[in-house]
XYZ file of C-alpha atoms in Angstrom:
359
model
C -29.912 -6.746 3.353
C -27.497 -7.442 0.760
C -24.326 -9.829 0.726
C -21.821 -9.707 -1.351
C -19.214 -12.659 -1.264
C -15.535 -12.241 -3.186
C -12.868 -14.933 -3.435
C -10.226 -13.934 -1.011
C -8.945 -11.520 -1.271
C -4.887 -9.062 -1.383
C -3.082 -6.888 -0.077
C -0.600 -5.265 -2.279
C 0.912 -2.467 -0.204
C 1.274 -2.242 3.052
C 2.988 -1.468 6.143
C 3.892 -3.829 8.771
C 6.412 -1.978 10.255
C 8.171 -4.284 12.668
C 8.899 -5.265 16.796
C 5.073 -4.680 18.410
C 3.637 -2.937 16.066
C 3.851 -6.572 14.090
C 1.151 -7.523 16.632
C -1.251 -5.197 15.686
C -0.638 -4.962 11.768
C -1.249 -8.222 11.381
C -3.606 -9.489 13.182
C -5.316 -6.352 11.369
C -4.859 -7.781 7.846
C -4.711 -11.253 7.852
C -8.173 -10.663 9.230
C -9.495 -10.289 5.644
C -6.212 -10.706 3.633
C -5.164 -13.830 2.672
C -1.224 -12.370 1.224
C 0.326 -8.889 1.334
C 3.346 -7.668 -0.364
C 5.237 -6.358 2.176
C 7.243 -2.806 2.010
C 10.886 -2.842 3.509
C 10.769 0.830 4.889
C 12.039 -0.735 8.648
C 15.290 1.017 11.008
C 16.996 -0.157 8.924
C 15.282 -1.329 5.643
C 15.744 -4.430 4.565
C 18.148 -4.343 1.648
C 19.513 -8.027 1.619
C 17.727 -11.753 1.127
C 19.163 -12.113 4.564
C 17.443 -8.916 6.339
C 13.817 -9.534 4.624
C 13.610 -13.832 4.963
C 13.969 -13.027 8.983
C 11.219 -9.829 8.420
C 8.951 -12.746 6.589
C 9.713 -14.324 9.738
C 8.972 -12.128 12.432
C 5.950 -10.958 10.146
C 4.854 -14.275 10.008
C 5.316 -15.381 13.734
C 2.350 -12.356 14.278
C -0.099 -14.092 12.717
C -3.155 -15.510 14.949
C -3.273 -19.427 14.805
C -6.288 -19.782 16.494
C -8.598 -19.156 12.616
C -7.831 -20.589 9.889
C -8.190 -17.518 7.714
C -6.418 -16.194 9.694
C -3.541 -19.041 10.107
C -3.020 -19.220 6.464
C -1.964 -15.482 5.689
C 1.638 -15.101 3.510
C 3.457 -12.016 3.945
C 5.350 -11.329 0.537
C 8.010 -9.583 1.684
C 10.871 -6.909 -0.024
C 14.728 -5.806 -0.881
C 14.363 -2.112 -0.551
C 16.471 -1.079 -3.680
C 19.907 1.313 -2.598
C 22.937 2.447 -4.657
C 24.662 -0.298 -3.143
C 22.216 -2.958 -4.522
C 23.613 -5.544 -7.064
C 22.387 -7.302 -10.017
C 23.771 -10.749 -7.372
C 21.635 -10.067 -4.549
C 18.153 -9.569 -7.044
C 19.513 -13.090 -8.559
C 19.459 -14.478 -5.064
C 16.526 -12.466 -3.856
C 14.502 -13.926 -6.077
C 15.948 -17.901 -5.766
C 14.837 -17.603 -2.461
C 11.348 -16.912 -3.173
C 11.149 -12.733 -2.765
C 8.843 -12.202 -4.744
C 9.866 -7.313 -5.688
C 11.673 -4.652 -4.843
C 10.610 -1.324 -4.070
C 11.896 1.853 -5.425
C 12.152 5.031 -3.618
C 13.306 7.676 -4.577
C 15.828 9.111 -1.004
C 13.763 10.684 1.229
C 10.478 10.215 -0.550
C 8.141 8.847 2.339
C 8.717 7.484 5.874
C 12.365 6.041 6.640
C 14.102 6.591 3.146
C 16.102 8.606 2.948
C 19.043 6.127 2.826
C 17.165 4.664 -1.161
C 18.034 6.256 -4.343
C 19.621 8.810 -4.939
C 20.287 8.723 -8.893
C 17.835 6.054 -10.813
C 20.470 5.021 -13.818
C 22.390 4.269 -11.670
C 20.141 1.257 -10.692
C 19.564 0.959 -14.197
C 21.608 -2.948 -14.306
C 19.865 -3.892 -11.151
C 16.718 -3.212 -13.204
C 18.483 -5.226 -16.024
C 18.674 -8.579 -13.633
C 15.273 -8.049 -12.329
C 14.110 -8.350 -16.423
C 16.344 -11.271 -16.352
C 15.097 -13.077 -13.673
C 11.072 -12.270 -13.780
C 10.934 -10.105 -9.864
C 8.953 -6.813 -10.916
C 9.260 -3.784 -9.244
C 7.121 -1.544 -7.582
C 7.735 2.266 -7.732
C 7.135 5.385 -4.879
C 6.885 7.448 -8.083
C 7.933 10.791 -6.885
C 10.539 13.326 -7.868
C 11.634 14.752 -4.400
C 14.079 18.217 -5.214
C 12.529 21.425 -3.135
C 11.458 23.420 -6.883
C 8.666 21.191 -7.251
C 4.984 21.436 -6.199
C 4.033 18.634 -3.588
C 0.597 18.625 -6.356
C 3.047 18.243 -8.574
C 5.636 15.369 -8.376
C 3.891 12.073 -8.537
C 3.847 14.156 -12.569
C 7.026 15.341 -12.378
C 8.360 11.880 -11.915
C 6.735 9.813 -13.928
C 8.110 12.638 -17.264
C 11.404 12.100 -15.871
C 12.114 8.514 -14.899
C 9.063 6.294 -15.138
C 8.723 6.592 -19.191
C 12.556 5.454 -19.738
C 12.500 2.546 -17.281
C 9.190 1.130 -18.961
C 11.032 1.956 -22.283
C 14.911 0.543 -21.631
C 13.448 -2.335 -19.715
C 10.233 -3.044 -21.789
C 10.037 -7.079 -19.945
C 10.563 -5.970 -16.780
C 7.423 -5.734 -15.164
C 6.246 -2.568 -12.798
C 4.597 -1.603 -10.705
C 3.912 2.278 -9.997
C 2.365 2.721 -7.077
C -0.521 4.242 -4.623
C -0.988 6.257 -7.530
C -2.836 9.629 -7.514
C -3.063 11.922 -9.853
C -4.742 11.481 -13.892
C -1.278 11.673 -15.171
C -0.802 8.553 -13.555
C -3.531 5.769 -13.976
C -3.584 7.557 -17.978
C -0.088 6.752 -18.123
C -0.708 2.793 -16.744
C -3.726 2.675 -19.161
C -0.936 3.699 -21.358
C 1.590 1.626 -21.345
C 2.357 -1.717 -22.137
C 0.776 -5.662 -20.022
C 3.799 -5.563 -17.981
C 3.173 -1.561 -16.472
C 0.248 -1.617 -13.215
C -0.581 0.190 -10.571
C -2.407 0.084 -7.568
C -4.845 2.783 -6.195
C -5.718 3.080 -1.777
C -8.614 3.374 0.197
C -7.414 6.582 1.031
C -6.885 8.270 -2.094
C -10.230 6.521 -3.919
C -12.347 8.446 -0.748
C -10.640 12.052 -0.173
C -8.958 14.774 -1.700
C -6.669 17.170 -0.596
C -9.931 19.453 0.536
C -9.860 17.020 3.678
C -6.421 17.261 4.681
C -6.725 21.326 4.467
C -10.065 22.855 4.050
C -11.107 24.431 7.934
C -7.399 23.445 9.339
C -4.786 20.457 9.446
C -5.775 17.095 9.578
C -2.876 15.684 10.658
C -5.173 11.649 10.597
C -5.339 12.154 6.207
C -2.109 13.299 5.863
C -0.837 10.834 3.547
C 2.729 10.514 1.061
C 1.913 11.151 -1.620
C -0.435 13.692 -0.876
C -4.190 13.799 -1.433
C -4.640 15.773 -4.669
C -7.217 17.543 -6.779
C -11.010 16.463 -6.772
C -10.443 16.398 -10.424
C -7.634 13.309 -9.173
C -9.702 12.021 -7.174
C -13.249 11.202 -9.727
C -10.632 10.017 -12.036
C -8.728 7.597 -9.586
C -12.740 6.036 -8.697
C -13.499 5.898 -12.565
C -11.043 3.843 -12.889
C -11.543 1.446 -10.184
C -15.508 1.827 -11.781
C -13.523 0.311 -15.415
C -12.462 -2.718 -13.970
C -9.131 -2.402 -15.320
C -7.024 -5.589 -14.882
C -4.257 -3.074 -15.170
C -5.497 -1.311 -11.568
C -5.283 -3.765 -8.354
C -5.896 -2.879 -4.284
C -3.536 -1.962 -2.073
C -3.842 -0.059 0.466
C -0.508 1.424 2.016
C -2.077 1.245 5.968
C 0.577 2.596 7.715
C 0.395 2.243 11.094
C 1.886 5.353 13.178
C 1.519 6.223 17.175
C -1.579 9.103 17.377
C 1.048 11.249 19.271
C 3.379 10.757 16.564
C 0.772 11.965 13.875
C -0.500 15.088 15.297
C 2.914 17.208 16.432
C 4.789 19.723 14.948
C 5.971 17.566 12.271
C 3.579 15.105 11.549
C 3.934 11.379 10.415
C 2.902 10.715 7.267
C 0.468 7.993 6.381
C -3.433 5.813 7.097
C -3.498 3.007 8.778
C -6.498 1.987 7.551
C -6.073 -2.751 7.417
C -9.232 -2.758 10.030
C -11.591 -1.488 8.122
C -9.950 -1.518 4.395
C -11.959 -4.220 2.489
C -15.100 -2.157 3.530
C -13.589 0.724 3.034
C -13.303 -0.174 -0.996
C -16.920 -1.602 -0.725
C -18.027 1.552 0.172
C -15.852 2.249 -2.836
C -17.639 0.540 -5.754
C -20.878 0.623 -4.311
C -20.563 4.265 -4.064
C -19.907 4.335 -7.361
C -22.323 1.524 -8.643
C -19.529 -1.104 -9.544
C -19.599 -3.197 -6.830
C -19.819 -6.292 -9.440
C -15.490 -5.333 -10.111
C -14.708 -5.050 -6.602
C -13.764 -9.149 -6.516
C -11.342 -8.399 -9.723
C -9.830 -5.722 -8.262
C -9.619 -7.043 -4.744
C -9.284 -10.084 -5.069
C -8.024 -11.680 -9.409
C -6.133 -8.556 -10.871
C -2.615 -8.013 -7.834
C -2.467 -12.003 -8.219
C -2.452 -11.699 -11.986
C 0.006 -9.633 -12.534
C 2.182 -10.776 -10.516
C 2.181 -14.902 -12.023
C 0.621 -15.727 -8.068
C -2.111 -18.292 -8.433
C -5.517 -16.639 -7.138
C -6.638 -17.322 -2.941
C -8.713 -20.076 -2.432
C -11.296 -19.253 -0.096
C -13.698 -16.282 -0.156
C -15.384 -13.828 2.135
C -18.370 -12.368 2.772
C -19.490 -9.283 3.484
C -22.688 -7.368 4.132
C -24.576 -3.935 3.666
C -24.749 -3.144 7.588
C -23.825 0.608 9.244
C -21.006 0.659 11.146
C -18.666 3.038 13.339
C -14.432 3.284 13.003
C -13.674 3.308 16.038
C -12.153 6.982 17.290
C -8.368 5.224 19.057
C -6.419 2.111 19.305
C -5.040 1.004 22.050
C -1.221 -0.547 21.354
C -0.314 -3.238 23.809
C 3.559 -3.106 23.430
C 5.994 -4.109 25.950
C 7.705 -1.247 25.840
C 4.639 -0.288 28.878
C 5.900 -3.288 31.163
C 9.312 -1.369 31.064
C 7.616 1.981 31.758
C 6.187 0.875 34.585
C 2.814 -0.262 35.227
C 0.781 2.764 35.287
C 1.780 3.859 31.959
C -0.312 4.995 29.006
C -0.528 2.905 26.319
C 0.557 4.024 22.615
C -2.681 4.235 20.562
C -3.326 4.705 16.790
C -6.344 7.435 14.989
C -7.483 5.035 12.436
C -8.448 6.090 9.019
C -11.523 7.560 8.594
C -11.857 7.061 12.438
C -15.623 7.789 13.828
C -16.953 7.378 10.205
C -20.403 5.159 9.544
C -19.698 2.539 7.105
C -21.891 0.897 4.970
C -20.072 -2.887 4.835
C -19.437 -5.283 7.647
C -16.942 -8.532 6.863
C -18.498 -11.469 8.287
C -16.436 -14.160 7.066
């Protein structure tokens, strides 16, 4: 039986949510990742340094304390950029240890209606971020209704991203959860200050997995799944071992009834199988030797942080991703003892994986 031991990895893009959901998402992530970048698109969004530090405290309070590996977990919180964000707030956040701020075009994804309208209005903020060494994390899609949803990443590159990286050459930019060959090629051609994260769903699936044979709501995410040619380009990119690309799951939980509603939520909840999913991708690509760099080295190197101490080990063993997960919420006490608990359908539910985390 084959085993694989790698330096302890990090997740450089995920959604913990807030409140009771933290007691599901934080243990799921801390079981194998030592650090994670927490997205700030809560309700209300995390727009100030004080809000970010309070959110970090809530996340850390949900970390299990009975397992040594979990107890070392560190949540890296971020600021949600709006047109009201000031350079002074950026300087304050950086001084408080906040490593990055997140740019969402308004309406691009879940809970992003309060985000940026008119990206050039934020150029003074980008200037301050460049000055103090704070990273800019970008959800790179335009949101104009007349632009086809499958073309919105490429349109964002052409309309905004080229200018951002040219006007601010010393600003470190992470093009998050890229989905297209266009995005991969842009990052490869850009300076060493531009990198990208890639999710398990965009490596494992293409738009047939969302639409063929009927709509599959649990495969619906934003940015949306693209053609198989783009999926193959992302696979080739991670198999190349380029240090400009690293792990970011975009794990995003939604209750089953919300995903399966008439207006289903965007997001795939991959936390409980994330490292195993990536191992399967890299194994299928005959590139297992590249997984450690992607998962454990290139992210901290780009962020200017130390690589983690310790290791994790996976073994080649078949196991099945659960069909559903039950959420234990305090709301149940309010609704009565006979109330049914909320459930989440995890990403790749019911599928058999070939690698399993053992320690």
